[in-house]
Amino acid sequence: MDAHEDHRRLGRELDLFDTDPLMGAGLPYWLPDGAVVRHELEQYVRELELSAGYRHVYSPVLGKRELYEISGHWDHYSDDMFPPMRLGSEEVVLRPSLCPHHALIYRSRARSYRELPLRLAELGGMYRSELSGVLGGLTRVRSIQLNDAHVFCTLDQAVDEASAALRLIRRAYDDLGIEASRYRLSLPGEGGKYVADPELWSRATALLRKALEGVDYEEAEGEAAFYGPKIDVQITDPAGREATLSTVQIDFHQPERFGLTYIGADGAKHRPVMVHRSIVGSVERAVAHLIERHGGAFPVWLAPVQLVVLPVSEVQEAHALELVREAESSGIRVAYAGPDQGTLGARIRGARLVPYQAVIGEREASGGLAAVRLRDGRQVGPLGVAELVRRVAERSAARGTALWE
């Protein structure tokens, strides 16, 4: 990988994130521009989930050890968990997963078949005790913000819910300007720590194969979750390294372990199916991939600075600052690069990653205009200030990857 494509280098050059040994390895912090990218991504995912019928919840990052003994994490996943902390006579742990918490939320009251599918989503923190040797930038961290959701549904609804999750993933990838390198059906392998229930594994695998009908996919042994098979949506970085970004899973194990039920149309209790799905996986890995895929030149709606205003000389400063105020009042993330920051050519080069550059010279100032340059080299305009602000705001609100239409 070229140095300029590595998200660790780019992230520091662009002031997106960094680390400090006093915080610890695998615990990056987000700088203001990086926080913008993260916030916009999180907001996008929440809106996408709401439009698909999900409801959002919050749950704590701590849980009693007993919770993870019930879920099976303690027996099958404890090597990746932080050690328990003692609180009086109890032990609590930093959660390695959100699904046990959502199972408890589901069973917090009686449920009817009329409520199903119940789609619970959360963008929540979880912690994994990664070894220091595998940590790197945002792709392998110990503190993870996961875009997670769990759909509690009937058996007849499970395939449709898994298929709908795959459609959401494809929609998000299009809007983010990224692509899946392949789809993988991840199955258990020899010698792994898996829940021993062949019938449940067989049923879940059959349902996932139905959800993948029409999708070109490969099967991989040894990549399943400990409680069931999963669909992994794989991405590849510019160096050719592959990673999992998004997942869809069908789980019979945890509904059984937690005793989850719903009252069916027949008045009897039935066991729901739990569909796990993550549209963009961890925020950290998603942003790392976005940095590398776009080289820091993010789609308009994700860009930390969407518009830079460049007066040719001090004479045009007042007109330039008026454009800045107009843009700010419309919610555009705008920067001002005045003559004190160098020659016009140097300032334009310094703003090469900003989607829109508004140059204001003598002619533009006298006419209330701005000469607009796009990041890809195209020149638009000159445009009136109101028209420019409207067009930029529209492109941002539309999301997607188009720079100008």
Coordinates of C-alpha atoms in Angstrom, one line a residue:
M1 CA 0.0 0.0 0.0
D2 CA 1.3 3.5 -0.9
A3 CA 1.8 5.6 2.2
H4 CA -0.8 8.1 1.1
E5 CA -3.4 5.3 1.0
D6 CA -2.8 4.1 4.5
H7 CA -5.6 5.4 6.8
R8 CA -3.2 5.6 9.7
R9 CA -1.0 8.1 7.9
L10 CA -3.8 10.0 6.2
G11 CA -5.8 10.1 9.5
R12 CA -3.0 11.9 11.2
E13 CA -2.1 14.2 8.3
L14 CA -5.7 15.3 8.0
D15 CA -6.2 15.6 11.8
L16 CA -8.9 13.0 11.9
F17 CA -7.8 10.8 14.8
D18 CA -4.7 10.0 16.9
T19 CA -3.5 7.9 19.8
D20 CA -1.6 8.6 23.0
P21 CA 0.3 6.0 25.1
L22 CA -1.3 7.3 28.2
M23 CA -4.7 6.4 26.9
G24 CA -3.4 3.0 25.7
A25 CA -2.9 1.0 22.6
G26 CA -6.0 0.3 20.5
L27 CA -7.8 3.2 22.1
P28 CA -7.8 6.0 19.5
Y29 CA -9.4 9.4 20.0
W30 CA -11.2 11.4 17.4
L31 CA -10.1 14.9 16.5
P32 CA -12.8 17.5 15.4
D33 CA -12.6 16.8 11.7
G34 CA -12.7 13.0 12.3
A35 CA -15.6 13.5 14.7
V36 CA -17.5 15.2 11.9
V37 CA -17.0 12.1 9.6
R38 CA -18.0 9.8 12.4
H39 CA -21.1 11.8 13.4
E40 CA -22.3 12.1 9.8
L41 CA -21.9 8.3 9.3
E42 CA -23.7 7.5 12.6
Q43 CA -26.6 9.9 11.7
Y44 CA -26.9 8.4 8.3
V45 CA -27.1 4.9 9.7
R46 CA -29.7 5.9 12.3
E47 CA -31.9 7.5 9.6
L48 CA -31.5 4.5 7.3
E49 CA -32.6 2.2 10.1
L50 CA -35.5 4.3 11.0
S51 CA -36.7 4.3 7.4
A52 CA -36.5 0.5 7.5
G53 CA -38.7 0.1 10.6
Y54 CA -36.0 -0.1 13.3
R55 CA -36.4 1.4 16.8
H56 CA -33.3 2.5 18.7
V57 CA -32.3 1.6 22.2
Y58 CA -29.4 2.3 24.6
S59 CA -27.8 -0.3 26.8
P60 CA -24.9 -0.2 29.2
V61 CA -21.4 -1.3 28.3
L62 CA -21.1 -3.3 31.5
G63 CA -22.9 -6.5 32.4
K64 CA -22.7 -9.1 35.1
R65 CA -20.6 -12.1 34.3
E66 CA -23.7 -14.3 34.7
L67 CA -25.2 -12.5 31.7
Y68 CA -22.4 -13.7 29.4
E69 CA -22.4 -17.2 31.0
I70 CA -26.1 -17.5 29.9
S71 CA -25.4 -16.1 26.4
G72 CA -22.5 -18.5 25.9
H73 CA -19.8 -15.7 25.5
W74 CA -18.1 -16.7 28.7
D75 CA -17.6 -20.3 27.6
H76 CA -16.8 -19.6 24.0
Y77 CA -15.4 -16.1 23.8
S78 CA -13.7 -15.3 27.1
D79 CA -10.3 -15.1 25.6
D80 CA -11.4 -12.0 23.8
M81 CA -13.0 -10.4 26.8
F82 CA -11.5 -8.1 29.4
P83 CA -11.1 -9.6 32.9
P84 CA -14.0 -9.3 35.3
M85 CA -14.2 -6.4 37.8
R86 CA -15.4 -7.2 41.3
L87 CA -18.2 -5.0 42.7
G88 CA -18.9 -6.3 46.2
S89 CA -20.0 -9.9 45.8
E90 CA -20.6 -9.6 42.1
E91 CA -18.4 -9.6 39.0
V92 CA -19.0 -7.3 36.0
V93 CA -17.3 -7.3 32.7
L94 CA -17.0 -4.9 29.8
R95 CA -19.3 -6.3 27.1
P96 CA -17.8 -7.9 24.0
S97 CA -21.2 -7.9 22.3
L98 CA -24.5 -6.1 22.4
C99 CA -26.8 -9.1 21.6
P100 CA -27.2 -10.3 25.3
H101 CA -28.4 -6.8 26.3
H102 CA -30.9 -6.7 23.5
A103 CA -32.2 -10.2 24.4
L104 CA -32.9 -8.8 27.9
I105 CA -34.7 -5.8 26.5
Y106 CA -36.9 -8.1 24.4
R107 CA -37.8 -10.2 27.4
S108 CA -38.5 -7.2 29.6
R109 CA -42.2 -7.7 29.0
A110 CA -44.6 -10.1 27.3
R111 CA -44.5 -10.0 23.5
S112 CA -47.2 -10.8 21.0
Y113 CA -46.9 -12.1 17.4
R114 CA -48.5 -8.8 16.4
E115 CA -45.3 -7.0 17.5
L116 CA -43.0 -9.1 15.3
P117 CA -40.7 -8.5 13.6
L118 CA -39.4 -6.3 16.4
R119 CA -36.3 -4.5 15.1
L120 CA -34.0 -3.1 17.9
A121 CA -31.0 -1.1 16.8
E122 CA -28.2 0.5 18.8
L123 CA -24.9 2.2 18.0
G124 CA -23.2 1.2 21.1
G125 CA -19.8 0.6 22.7
M126 CA -18.2 -2.8 23.3
Y127 CA -14.7 -3.9 24.2
R128 CA -12.5 -6.7 23.1
S129 CA -9.1 -7.6 24.6
E130 CA -7.1 -7.6 21.3
L131 CA -3.4 -8.5 21.7
S132 CA -1.2 -5.4 21.2
G133 CA 0.6 -7.0 18.2
V134 CA -2.5 -7.0 16.0
L135 CA -3.7 -3.4 16.9
G136 CA -3.5 -0.8 14.2
G137 CA -5.0 2.6 13.5
L138 CA -8.8 2.2 13.5
T139 CA -9.1 -1.2 12.0
R140 CA -8.1 -3.3 15.1
V141 CA -9.0 -1.5 18.3
R142 CA -10.0 -2.4 21.8
S143 CA -12.9 0.1 22.2
I144 CA -15.4 -0.4 19.4
Q145 CA -18.5 1.6 18.5
L146 CA -20.7 -1.0 16.7
N147 CA -23.6 -0.3 14.4
D148 CA -25.7 -3.3 15.6
A149 CA -29.3 -4.5 15.5
H150 CA -31.3 -7.5 16.4
V151 CA -34.6 -8.5 14.8
F152 CA -36.8 -10.7 16.9
C153 CA -39.2 -12.4 14.5
T154 CA -41.1 -15.6 13.7
L155 CA -39.4 -18.4 11.8
D156 CA -41.4 -17.6 8.7
Q157 CA -40.1 -14.0 8.8
A158 CA -36.4 -14.7 9.3
V159 CA -35.4 -15.1 5.6
D160 CA -37.2 -11.9 4.6
E161 CA -35.5 -10.0 7.4
A162 CA -32.0 -11.3 6.5
S163 CA -32.6 -10.4 2.9
A164 CA -33.8 -6.9 3.8
A165 CA -30.7 -6.4 5.9
L166 CA -28.6 -7.3 2.8
R167 CA -30.5 -4.7 0.8
L168 CA -29.8 -2.1 3.5
I169 CA -26.1 -2.9 3.3
R170 CA -26.0 -2.5 -0.5
R171 CA -27.8 0.8 -0.2
A172 CA -25.3 2.1 2.4
Y173 CA -22.3 1.0 0.3
D174 CA -23.7 2.9 -2.7
D175 CA -24.2 6.1 -0.7
L176 CA -20.7 5.8 0.9
G177 CA -18.9 5.1 -2.3
I178 CA -17.5 1.7 -1.3
E179 CA -18.1 -1.8 -2.6
A180 CA -18.2 -5.3 -1.3
S181 CA -15.4 -7.5 -2.6
R182 CA -17.3 -10.6 -2.0
Y183 CA -20.1 -12.2 0.1
R184 CA -19.2 -15.1 2.4
L185 CA -21.3 -17.7 4.1
S186 CA -19.2 -18.3 7.3
L187 CA -19.6 -21.8 8.7
P188 CA -18.1 -23.7 11.6
G189 CA -14.7 -25.4 11.3
E190 CA -12.8 -28.2 13.0
G191 CA -11.6 -27.5 16.5
G192 CA -13.4 -24.2 17.1
K193 CA -15.3 -23.2 20.2
Y194 CA -18.9 -23.5 18.9
V195 CA -22.2 -24.2 20.5
A196 CA -22.9 -28.0 20.2
D197 CA -26.3 -28.2 18.6
P198 CA -26.1 -29.6 15.1
E199 CA -29.8 -29.2 14.4
L200 CA -29.8 -25.5 15.2
W201 CA -26.7 -25.0 13.0
S202 CA -28.3 -26.8 10.1
R203 CA -31.6 -24.8 10.4
A204 CA -29.8 -21.5 10.5
T205 CA -27.5 -22.3 7.6
A206 CA -30.4 -23.3 5.4
L207 CA -32.2 -20.1 6.1
L208 CA -29.1 -18.0 5.3
R209 CA -28.7 -19.9 2.1
K210 CA -32.2 -18.9 1.2
A211 CA -31.5 -15.2 2.0
L212 CA -28.5 -15.4 -0.3
E213 CA -30.4 -16.6 -3.3
G214 CA -29.5 -14.4 -6.3
V215 CA -26.3 -13.3 -4.6
D216 CA -22.9 -14.6 -5.7
Y217 CA -21.2 -15.9 -2.5
E218 CA -18.6 -18.3 -1.3
E219 CA -18.6 -20.6 1.7
A220 CA -15.8 -20.5 4.3
E221 CA -15.4 -23.0 7.2
G222 CA -14.0 -21.8 10.5
E223 CA -15.4 -18.2 10.2
A224 CA -18.8 -18.7 12.0
A225 CA -19.8 -17.0 15.2
F226 CA -19.7 -19.4 18.2
Y227 CA -23.5 -19.5 18.3
G228 CA -24.3 -19.8 14.6
P229 CA -23.4 -19.3 10.9
K230 CA -23.3 -15.8 9.4
I231 CA -23.2 -13.9 6.2
D232 CA -20.0 -11.7 6.1
V233 CA -19.8 -8.8 3.6
Q234 CA -16.1 -8.5 2.8
I235 CA -14.2 -5.4 1.8
T236 CA -10.7 -5.1 0.4
D237 CA -8.3 -2.2 1.1
P238 CA -6.0 -0.7 -1.5
A239 CA -3.2 -3.1 -0.5
G240 CA -5.5 -6.1 -1.2
R241 CA -6.1 -7.0 2.4
E242 CA -9.6 -8.3 3.1
A243 CA -11.7 -7.7 6.2
T244 CA -15.3 -8.1 7.2
L245 CA -17.3 -4.9 7.4
S246 CA -21.0 -6.0 7.6
T247 CA -22.7 -9.1 8.8
V248 CA -26.1 -10.8 8.9
Q249 CA -26.7 -13.8 11.2
I250 CA -29.6 -16.0 12.1
D251 CA -29.5 -17.2 15.7
F252 CA -31.6 -19.9 17.4
H253 CA -29.2 -20.3 20.3
Q254 CA -29.6 -17.1 22.3
P255 CA -33.4 -17.0 22.1
E256 CA -33.3 -20.5 23.7
R257 CA -30.7 -19.6 26.3
F258 CA -32.6 -16.5 27.4
G259 CA -36.0 -18.2 27.3
L260 CA -37.4 -15.7 24.8
T261 CA -41.0 -16.2 23.8
Y262 CA -44.0 -14.5 22.2
I263 CA -47.7 -15.3 22.3
G264 CA -48.8 -16.6 18.9
A265 CA -52.1 -16.3 17.2
D266 CA -53.0 -19.6 18.8
G267 CA -52.6 -18.1 22.3
A268 CA -49.6 -20.4 23.0
K269 CA -46.0 -19.4 23.6
H270 CA -43.5 -19.7 20.8
R271 CA -39.7 -19.1 20.5
P272 CA -38.7 -16.2 18.3
V273 CA -35.7 -16.2 15.9
M274 CA -33.0 -13.6 16.4
V275 CA -31.5 -12.0 13.3
H276 CA -28.3 -10.1 14.0
R277 CA -27.2 -7.6 11.5
S278 CA -24.8 -4.7 11.1
I279 CA -24.9 -2.3 8.2
V280 CA -21.5 -0.8 8.5
G281 CA -20.0 -2.9 11.3
S282 CA -17.8 -0.9 13.6
V283 CA -17.6 2.8 13.1
E284 CA -13.8 2.6 13.4
R285 CA -13.3 0.1 10.7
A286 CA -15.9 1.8 8.4
V287 CA -14.1 5.2 8.7
A288 CA -10.7 3.6 8.1
H289 CA -12.0 2.1 4.9
L290 CA -13.6 5.3 3.8
I291 CA -10.3 7.2 4.4
E292 CA -8.4 4.7 2.3
R293 CA -11.0 4.3 -0.5
H294 CA -11.5 8.1 -0.9
G295 CA -7.9 9.1 -0.1
G296 CA -9.4 11.7 2.4
A297 CA -11.6 13.2 -0.4
F298 CA -14.9 12.2 1.2
P299 CA -18.3 12.4 -0.4
V300 CA -19.8 15.8 0.1
W301 CA -22.1 14.8 3.0
L302 CA -19.2 13.2 4.9
A303 CA -16.5 15.9 4.2
P304 CA -15.3 17.7 7.4
V305 CA -15.2 20.9 5.3
Q306 CA -17.6 21.0 2.4
L307 CA -16.9 24.5 1.0
V308 CA -13.8 26.7 1.2
V309 CA -14.1 30.4 0.4
L310 CA -11.0 32.1 -1.1
P311 CA -10.9 35.9 -1.8
V312 CA -8.3 36.8 -4.3
S313 CA -7.1 39.8 -2.2
E314 CA -8.0 41.7 0.9
V315 CA -10.3 43.9 -1.1
Q316 CA -12.8 41.0 -1.4
E317 CA -12.7 39.9 2.2
A318 CA -16.0 41.4 3.2
H319 CA -17.8 39.7 0.3
A320 CA -16.1 36.4 1.1
L321 CA -17.1 36.5 4.7
E322 CA -20.7 37.2 3.7
L323 CA -20.6 34.0 1.7
V324 CA -19.2 32.2 4.8
R325 CA -22.0 33.5 7.0
E326 CA -24.6 32.5 4.4
A327 CA -23.2 29.0 4.1
E328 CA -23.0 28.5 7.9
S329 CA -26.6 29.6 8.3
S330 CA -27.6 26.8 5.9
G331 CA -25.7 24.2 7.8
I332 CA -22.8 23.9 5.4
R333 CA -19.4 23.2 6.9
V334 CA -17.4 26.0 5.5
A335 CA -13.8 27.3 5.9
Y336 CA -12.3 30.7 5.1
A337 CA -8.9 30.8 3.5
G338 CA -7.8 34.5 3.2
P339 CA -4.8 36.1 1.5
D340 CA -2.8 35.9 4.7
Q341 CA -2.6 32.2 4.1
G342 CA -0.6 32.4 0.9
T343 CA -1.0 32.9 -2.8
L344 CA -4.3 31.9 -4.4
G345 CA -2.7 28.9 -6.1
A346 CA -1.2 27.7 -2.8
R347 CA -4.6 28.1 -1.0
I348 CA -6.4 26.2 -3.8
R349 CA -3.8 23.4 -3.5
G350 CA -4.2 23.3 0.3
A351 CA -8.0 22.8 -0.2
R352 CA -7.6 20.1 -2.8
L353 CA -9.7 17.6 -0.7
V354 CA -12.6 20.1 -0.1
P355 CA -15.5 19.3 -2.5
Y356 CA -16.2 23.0 -3.4
Q357 CA -13.9 26.0 -3.7
A358 CA -15.5 29.4 -4.1
V359 CA -13.0 32.0 -5.5
I360 CA -14.0 35.6 -5.2
G361 CA -12.2 38.2 -7.3
E362 CA -13.0 41.8 -8.2
R363 CA -15.6 40.8 -10.8
E364 CA -17.3 38.3 -8.5
A365 CA -17.4 40.7 -5.6
S366 CA -19.0 43.5 -7.6
G367 CA -21.7 41.1 -8.8
G368 CA -22.4 39.1 -5.6
L369 CA -21.0 36.0 -7.3
A370 CA -18.5 33.3 -6.7
A371 CA -16.4 31.4 -9.2
V372 CA -16.8 27.8 -8.2
R373 CA -14.2 25.1 -8.7
L374 CA -15.0 21.5 -8.0
R375 CA -12.6 19.1 -6.3
D376 CA -12.3 17.1 -9.5
G377 CA -11.0 20.1 -11.5
R378 CA -14.3 21.2 -13.1
Q379 CA -15.2 24.8 -12.9
V380 CA -18.8 25.9 -12.4
G381 CA -20.3 29.3 -12.5
P382 CA -19.8 32.0 -11.6
L383 CA -22.9 31.5 -9.4
G384 CA -24.8 33.9 -7.1
V385 CA -24.1 33.4 -3.4
A386 CA -27.7 32.1 -2.7
E387 CA -27.6 29.7 -5.6
L388 CA -24.2 28.3 -4.6
V389 CA -25.3 27.8 -1.0
R390 CA -28.5 26.1 -2.2
R391 CA -26.7 23.7 -4.5
V392 CA -24.1 22.7 -1.9
A393 CA -26.8 22.2 0.8
E394 CA -28.8 20.1 -1.7
R395 CA -25.9 17.8 -2.6
S396 CA -25.1 17.3 1.1
A397 CA -28.7 16.5 2.0
A398 CA -29.0 14.1 -0.9
R399 CA -26.0 12.1 0.4
G400 CA -24.6 9.8 -2.2
T401 CA -21.3 10.3 -4.1
A402 CA -22.3 12.7 -6.9
L403 CA -20.2 16.0 -6.6
W404 CA -22.5 18.1 -8.9
E405 CA -25.7 17.7 -10.8

